PDB file of C-alpha atoms in Angstrom:
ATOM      1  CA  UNK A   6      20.205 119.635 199.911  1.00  0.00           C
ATOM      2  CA  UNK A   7      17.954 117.239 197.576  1.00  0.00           C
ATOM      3  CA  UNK A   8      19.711 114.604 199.397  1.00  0.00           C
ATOM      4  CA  UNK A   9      18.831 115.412 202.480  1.00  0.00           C
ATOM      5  CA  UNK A  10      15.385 115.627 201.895  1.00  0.00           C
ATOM      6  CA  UNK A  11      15.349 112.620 200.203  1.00  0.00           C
ATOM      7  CA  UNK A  12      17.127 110.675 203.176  1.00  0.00           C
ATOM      8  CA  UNK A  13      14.314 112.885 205.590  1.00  0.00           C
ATOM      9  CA  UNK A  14      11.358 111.594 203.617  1.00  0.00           C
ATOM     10  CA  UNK A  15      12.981 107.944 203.453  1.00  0.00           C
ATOM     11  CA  UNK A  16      13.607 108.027 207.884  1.00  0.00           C
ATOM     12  CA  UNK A  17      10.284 109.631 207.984  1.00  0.00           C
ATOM     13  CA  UNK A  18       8.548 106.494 205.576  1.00  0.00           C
ATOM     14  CA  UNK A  19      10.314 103.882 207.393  1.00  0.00           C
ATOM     15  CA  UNK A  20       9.770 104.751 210.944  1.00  0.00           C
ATOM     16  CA  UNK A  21       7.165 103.092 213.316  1.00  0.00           C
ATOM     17  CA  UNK A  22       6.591 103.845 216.664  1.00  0.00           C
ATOM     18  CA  UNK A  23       7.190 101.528 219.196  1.00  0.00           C
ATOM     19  CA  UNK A  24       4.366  99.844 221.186  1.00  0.00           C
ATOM     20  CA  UNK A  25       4.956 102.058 224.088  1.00  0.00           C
ATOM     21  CA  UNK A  26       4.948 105.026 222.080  1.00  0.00           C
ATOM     22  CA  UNK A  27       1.556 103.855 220.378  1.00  0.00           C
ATOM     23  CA  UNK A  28      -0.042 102.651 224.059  1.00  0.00           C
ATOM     24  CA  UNK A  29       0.919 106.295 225.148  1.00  0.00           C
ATOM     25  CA  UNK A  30      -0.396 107.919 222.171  1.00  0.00           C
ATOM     26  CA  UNK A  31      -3.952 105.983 222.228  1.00  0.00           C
ATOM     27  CA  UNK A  32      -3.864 106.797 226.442  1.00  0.00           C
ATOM     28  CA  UNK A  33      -3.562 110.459 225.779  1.00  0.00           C
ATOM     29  CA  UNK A  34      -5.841 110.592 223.080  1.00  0.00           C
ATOM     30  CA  UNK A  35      -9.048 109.064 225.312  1.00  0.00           C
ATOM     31  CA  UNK A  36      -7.278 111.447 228.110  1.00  0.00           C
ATOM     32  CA  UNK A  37      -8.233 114.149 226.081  1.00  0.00           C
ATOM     33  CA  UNK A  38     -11.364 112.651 225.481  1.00  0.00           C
ATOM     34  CA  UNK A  39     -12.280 112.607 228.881  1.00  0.00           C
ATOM     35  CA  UNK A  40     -11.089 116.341 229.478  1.00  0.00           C
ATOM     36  CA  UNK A  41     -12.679 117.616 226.671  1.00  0.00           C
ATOM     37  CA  UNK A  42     -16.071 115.555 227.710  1.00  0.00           C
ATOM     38  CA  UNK A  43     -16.484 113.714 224.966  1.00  0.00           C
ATOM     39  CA  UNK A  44     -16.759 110.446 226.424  1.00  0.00           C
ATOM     40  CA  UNK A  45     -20.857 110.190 226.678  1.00  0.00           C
ATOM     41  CA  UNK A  46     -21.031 110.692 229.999  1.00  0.00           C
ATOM     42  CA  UNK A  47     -21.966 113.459 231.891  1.00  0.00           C
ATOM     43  CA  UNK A  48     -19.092 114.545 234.450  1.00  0.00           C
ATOM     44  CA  UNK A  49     -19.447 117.143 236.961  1.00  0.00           C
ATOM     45  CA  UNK A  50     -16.831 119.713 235.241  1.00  0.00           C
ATOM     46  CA  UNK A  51     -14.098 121.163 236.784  1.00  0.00           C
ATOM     47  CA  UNK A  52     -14.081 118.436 239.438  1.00  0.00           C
ATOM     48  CA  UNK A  53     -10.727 116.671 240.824  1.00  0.00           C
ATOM     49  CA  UNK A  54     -10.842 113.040 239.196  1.00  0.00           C
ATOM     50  CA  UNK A  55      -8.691 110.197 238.242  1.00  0.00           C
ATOM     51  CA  UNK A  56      -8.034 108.637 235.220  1.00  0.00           C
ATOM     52  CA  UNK A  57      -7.128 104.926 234.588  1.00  0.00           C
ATOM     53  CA  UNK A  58      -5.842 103.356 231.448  1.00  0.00           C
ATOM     54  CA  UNK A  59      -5.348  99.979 231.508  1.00  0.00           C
ATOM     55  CA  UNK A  60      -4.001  98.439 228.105  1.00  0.00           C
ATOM     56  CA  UNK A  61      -3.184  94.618 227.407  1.00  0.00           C
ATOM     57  CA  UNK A  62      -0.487  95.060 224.897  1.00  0.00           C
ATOM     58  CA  UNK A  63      -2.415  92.083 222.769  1.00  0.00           C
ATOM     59  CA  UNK A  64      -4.861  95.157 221.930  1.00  0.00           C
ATOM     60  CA  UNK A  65      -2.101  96.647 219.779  1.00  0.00           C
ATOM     61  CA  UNK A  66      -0.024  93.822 218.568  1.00  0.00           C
ATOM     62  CA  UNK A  67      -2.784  90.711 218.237  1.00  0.00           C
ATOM     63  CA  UNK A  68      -5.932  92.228 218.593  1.00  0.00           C
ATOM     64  CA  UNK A  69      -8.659  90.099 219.889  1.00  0.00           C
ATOM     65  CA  UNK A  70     -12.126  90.382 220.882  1.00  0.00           C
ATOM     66  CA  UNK A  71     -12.538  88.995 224.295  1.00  0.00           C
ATOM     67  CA  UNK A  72     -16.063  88.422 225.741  1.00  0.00           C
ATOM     68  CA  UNK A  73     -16.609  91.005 228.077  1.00  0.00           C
ATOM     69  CA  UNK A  74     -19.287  89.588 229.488  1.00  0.00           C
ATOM     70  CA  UNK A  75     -17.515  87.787 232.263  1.00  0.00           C
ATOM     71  CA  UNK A  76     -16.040  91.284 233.631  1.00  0.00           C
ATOM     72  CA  UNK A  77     -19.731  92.373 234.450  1.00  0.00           C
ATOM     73  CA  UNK A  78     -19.747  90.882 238.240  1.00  0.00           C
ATOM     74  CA  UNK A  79     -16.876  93.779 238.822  1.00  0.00           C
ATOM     75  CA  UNK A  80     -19.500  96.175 238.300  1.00  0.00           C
ATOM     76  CA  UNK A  81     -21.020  96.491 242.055  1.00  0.00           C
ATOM     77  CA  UNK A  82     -23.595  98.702 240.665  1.00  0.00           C
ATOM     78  CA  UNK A  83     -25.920  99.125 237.422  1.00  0.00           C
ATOM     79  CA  UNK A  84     -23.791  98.627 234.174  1.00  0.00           C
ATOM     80  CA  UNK A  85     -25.188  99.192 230.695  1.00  0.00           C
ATOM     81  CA  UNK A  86     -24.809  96.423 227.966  1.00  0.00           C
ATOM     82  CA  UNK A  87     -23.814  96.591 224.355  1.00  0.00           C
ATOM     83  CA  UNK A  88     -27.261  97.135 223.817  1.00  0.00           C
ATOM     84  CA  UNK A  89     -27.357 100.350 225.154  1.00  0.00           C
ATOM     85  CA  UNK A  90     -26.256 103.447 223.056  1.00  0.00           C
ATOM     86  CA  UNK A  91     -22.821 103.657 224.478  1.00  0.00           C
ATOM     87  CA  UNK A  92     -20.888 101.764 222.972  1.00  0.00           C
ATOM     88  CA  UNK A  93     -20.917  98.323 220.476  1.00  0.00           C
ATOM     89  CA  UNK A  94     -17.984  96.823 221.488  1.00  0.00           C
ATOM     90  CA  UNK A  95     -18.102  97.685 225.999  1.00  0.00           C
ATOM     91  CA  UNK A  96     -20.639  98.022 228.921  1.00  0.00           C
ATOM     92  CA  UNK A  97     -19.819 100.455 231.492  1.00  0.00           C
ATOM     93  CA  UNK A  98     -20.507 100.586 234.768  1.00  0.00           C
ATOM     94  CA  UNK A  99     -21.799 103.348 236.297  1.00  0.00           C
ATOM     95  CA  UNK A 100     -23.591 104.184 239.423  1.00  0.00           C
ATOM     96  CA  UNK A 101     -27.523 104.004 239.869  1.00  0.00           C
ATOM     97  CA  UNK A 102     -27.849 107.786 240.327  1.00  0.00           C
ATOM     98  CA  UNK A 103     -28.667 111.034 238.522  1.00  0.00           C
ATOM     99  CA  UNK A 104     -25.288 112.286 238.695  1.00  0.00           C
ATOM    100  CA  UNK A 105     -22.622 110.061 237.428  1.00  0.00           C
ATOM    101  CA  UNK A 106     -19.287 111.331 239.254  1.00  0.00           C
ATOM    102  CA  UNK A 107     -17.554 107.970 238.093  1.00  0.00           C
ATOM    103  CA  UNK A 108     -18.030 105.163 235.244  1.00  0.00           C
ATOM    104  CA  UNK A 109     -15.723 101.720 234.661  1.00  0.00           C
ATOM    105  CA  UNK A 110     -15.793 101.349 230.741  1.00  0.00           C
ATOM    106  CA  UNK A 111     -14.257  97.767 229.547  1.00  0.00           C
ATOM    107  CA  UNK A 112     -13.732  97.151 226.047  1.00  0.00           C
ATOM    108  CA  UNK A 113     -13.831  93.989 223.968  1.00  0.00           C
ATOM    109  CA  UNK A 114     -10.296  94.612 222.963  1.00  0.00           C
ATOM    110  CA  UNK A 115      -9.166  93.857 226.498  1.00  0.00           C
ATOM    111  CA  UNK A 116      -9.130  97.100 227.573  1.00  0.00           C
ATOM    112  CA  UNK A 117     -10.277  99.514 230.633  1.00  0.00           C
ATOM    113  CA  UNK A 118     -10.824 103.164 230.819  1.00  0.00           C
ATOM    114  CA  UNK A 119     -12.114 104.313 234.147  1.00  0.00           C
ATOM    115  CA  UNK A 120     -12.986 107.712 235.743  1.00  0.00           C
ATOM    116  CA  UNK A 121     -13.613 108.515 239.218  1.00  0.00           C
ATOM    117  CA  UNK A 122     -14.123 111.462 240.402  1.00  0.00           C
ATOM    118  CA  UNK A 123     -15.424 110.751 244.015  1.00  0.00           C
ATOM    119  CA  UNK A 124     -12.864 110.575 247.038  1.00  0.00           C
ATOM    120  CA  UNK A 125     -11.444 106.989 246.651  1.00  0.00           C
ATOM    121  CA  UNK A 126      -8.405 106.351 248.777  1.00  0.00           C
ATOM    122  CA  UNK A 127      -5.215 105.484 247.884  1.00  0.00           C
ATOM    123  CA  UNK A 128      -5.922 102.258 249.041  1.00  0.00           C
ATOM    124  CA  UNK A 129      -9.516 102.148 247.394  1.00  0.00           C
ATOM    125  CA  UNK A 130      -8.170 102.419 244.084  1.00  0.00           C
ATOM    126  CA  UNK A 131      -4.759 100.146 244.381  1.00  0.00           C
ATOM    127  CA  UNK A 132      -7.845  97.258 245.440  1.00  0.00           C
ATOM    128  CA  UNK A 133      -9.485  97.784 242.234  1.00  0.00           C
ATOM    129  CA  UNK A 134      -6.321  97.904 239.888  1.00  0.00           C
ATOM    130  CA  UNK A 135      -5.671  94.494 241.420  1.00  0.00           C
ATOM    131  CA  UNK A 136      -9.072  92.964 240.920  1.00  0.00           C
ATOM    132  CA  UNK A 137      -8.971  94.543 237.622  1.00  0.00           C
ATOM    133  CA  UNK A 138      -5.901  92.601 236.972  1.00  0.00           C
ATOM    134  CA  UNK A 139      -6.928  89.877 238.611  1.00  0.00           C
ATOM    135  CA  UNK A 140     -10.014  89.621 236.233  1.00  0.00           C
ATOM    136  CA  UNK A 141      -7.489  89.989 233.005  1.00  0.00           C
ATOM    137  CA  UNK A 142      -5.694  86.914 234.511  1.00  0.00           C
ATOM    138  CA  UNK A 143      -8.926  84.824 234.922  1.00  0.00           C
ATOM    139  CA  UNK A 144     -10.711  85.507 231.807  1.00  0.00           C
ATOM    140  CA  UNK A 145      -7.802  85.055 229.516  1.00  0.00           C
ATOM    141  CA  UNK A 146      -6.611  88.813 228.245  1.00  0.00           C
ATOM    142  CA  UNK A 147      -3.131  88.560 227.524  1.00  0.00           C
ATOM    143  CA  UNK A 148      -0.787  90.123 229.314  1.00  0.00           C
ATOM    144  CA  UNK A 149       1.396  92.259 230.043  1.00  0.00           C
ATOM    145  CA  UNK A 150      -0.874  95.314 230.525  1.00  0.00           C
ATOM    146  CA  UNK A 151       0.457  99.047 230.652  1.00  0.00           C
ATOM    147  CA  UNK A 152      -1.351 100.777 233.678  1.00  0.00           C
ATOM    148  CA  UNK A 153      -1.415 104.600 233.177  1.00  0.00           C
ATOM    149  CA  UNK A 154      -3.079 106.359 235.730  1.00  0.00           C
ATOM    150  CA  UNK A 155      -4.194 110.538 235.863  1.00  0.00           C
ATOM    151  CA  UNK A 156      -4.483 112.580 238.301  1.00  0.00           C
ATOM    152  CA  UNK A 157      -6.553 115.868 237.393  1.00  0.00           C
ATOM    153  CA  UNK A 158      -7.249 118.615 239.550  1.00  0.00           C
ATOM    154  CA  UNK A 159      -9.673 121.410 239.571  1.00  0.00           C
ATOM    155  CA  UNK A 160      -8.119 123.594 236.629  1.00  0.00           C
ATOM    156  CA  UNK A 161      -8.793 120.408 234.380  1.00  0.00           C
ATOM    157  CA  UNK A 162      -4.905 120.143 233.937  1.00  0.00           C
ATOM    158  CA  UNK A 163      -3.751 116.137 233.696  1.00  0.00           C
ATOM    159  CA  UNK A 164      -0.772 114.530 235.757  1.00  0.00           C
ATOM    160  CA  UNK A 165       0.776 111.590 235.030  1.00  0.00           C
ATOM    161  CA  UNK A 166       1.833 109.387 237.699  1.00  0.00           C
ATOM    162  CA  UNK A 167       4.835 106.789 236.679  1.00  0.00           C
ATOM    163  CA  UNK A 168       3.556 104.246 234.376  1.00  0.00           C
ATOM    164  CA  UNK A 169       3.717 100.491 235.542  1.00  0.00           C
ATOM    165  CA  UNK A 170       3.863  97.785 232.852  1.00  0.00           C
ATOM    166  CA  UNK A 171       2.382  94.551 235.246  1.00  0.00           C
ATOM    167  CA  UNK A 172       3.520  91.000 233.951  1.00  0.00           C
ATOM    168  CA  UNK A 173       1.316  89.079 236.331  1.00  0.00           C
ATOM    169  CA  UNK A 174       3.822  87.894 238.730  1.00  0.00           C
ATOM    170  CA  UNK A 175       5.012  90.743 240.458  1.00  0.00           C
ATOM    171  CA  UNK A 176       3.693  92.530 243.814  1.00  0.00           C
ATOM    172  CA  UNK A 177       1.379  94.755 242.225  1.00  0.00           C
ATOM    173  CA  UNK A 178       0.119  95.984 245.223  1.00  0.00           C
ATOM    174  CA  UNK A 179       3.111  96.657 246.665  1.00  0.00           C
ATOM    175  CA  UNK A 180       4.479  98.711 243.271  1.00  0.00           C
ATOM    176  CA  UNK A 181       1.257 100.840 242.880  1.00  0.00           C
ATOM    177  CA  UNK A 182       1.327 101.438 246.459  1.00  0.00           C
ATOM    178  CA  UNK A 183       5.394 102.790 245.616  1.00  0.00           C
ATOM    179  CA  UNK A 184       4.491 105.100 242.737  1.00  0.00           C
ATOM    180  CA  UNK A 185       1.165 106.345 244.095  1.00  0.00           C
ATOM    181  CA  UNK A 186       2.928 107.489 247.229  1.00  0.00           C
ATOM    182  CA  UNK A 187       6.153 109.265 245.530  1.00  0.00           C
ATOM    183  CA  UNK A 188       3.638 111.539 244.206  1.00  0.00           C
ATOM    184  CA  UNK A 189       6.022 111.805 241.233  1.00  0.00           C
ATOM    185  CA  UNK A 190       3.941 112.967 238.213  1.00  0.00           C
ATOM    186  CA  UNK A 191       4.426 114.136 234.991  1.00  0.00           C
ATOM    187  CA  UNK A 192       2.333 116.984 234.389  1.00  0.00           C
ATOM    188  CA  UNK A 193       0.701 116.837 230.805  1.00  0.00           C
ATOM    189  CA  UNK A 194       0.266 120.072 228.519  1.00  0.00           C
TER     190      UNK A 194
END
């Protein structure tokens, strides 16, 4: 029985979770972030939203510090700098009202986190994957980059549509377009 222990704690010591297991991990965690309303931002509660994760894998396995600065023409509306109490190391868009129902947050590690919880289309919000994409490509953020998208509905209970892992040089239109219209979702405890 000593053994066994022994050859538990050793498996235990020696095992590291793989990149996709540590993406997911850090995804759910600013999920639950966003749920819980810890995120700094003041979302109308119990409100149907989206969630979008958008991680270069470079952010895990060579971490850089990209200047975000660049990304700010995505933001149509008002977006707050580093200077502002957010964040050090993002700006975030959000719109030029007193209610925010949606903000774009992009982070100097490459990444995006972005919550919407007006009506955008299917279409809508396949256009601003790509430009979001489109904008990695361009300002140099390595790729690949694990897209992880949420849907969460009125009881604040998360689904998770099919993750896509985008290289850069596939239809990525075409594939979000696939998984957002199987509906096939995960739903997440």
């Amino acid at each position: 029985m000593e053994n066994l222990a022994r050859q538990l704690e050793q498996l235990t010591y020696e095992y590291q979770p793989s990149l996709y297991e540590v993406i997911h991990d850090e995804s759910i965690s600013r999920l639950h972030s966003v749920l819980e309303g810890r995120t700094g931002f003041d979302l109308p509660v119990g409100t149907a939203r989206l969630v979008l994760h958008m991680f270069p894998e470079s952010a895990f396995v060579d971490p850089k510090e990209y200047d975000i600065r660049p990304l700010a023409p995505l933001a149509v509306q008002d977006y707050l700098t580093e200077n502002e109490p957010y964040s050090m190391t993002s700006f975030v868009k959000v719109p030029n009202t007193r209610s925010i129902i949606s903000y774009t947050q992009f982070f100097q590690d490459g990444y995006i986190e972005a919550v919407d919880s007006s009506d955008l289309t299917e279409a809508q919000l396949i256009e601003k994957i790509v430009h979001y994409m489109e904008a990695f490509r361009t300002y140099g953020i390595d790729l690949p980059v694990h897209i992880r998208l949420y849907q969460i509905d009125a009881y604040n209970r998360a689904a998770l549509y099919h993750p896509v892992i985008a290289h850069g040089d596939e239809d990525l239109a075409g594939l979000l377009q696939m998984v957002l219209s199987s509906q096939e979702k995960e739903p997440l405890e």
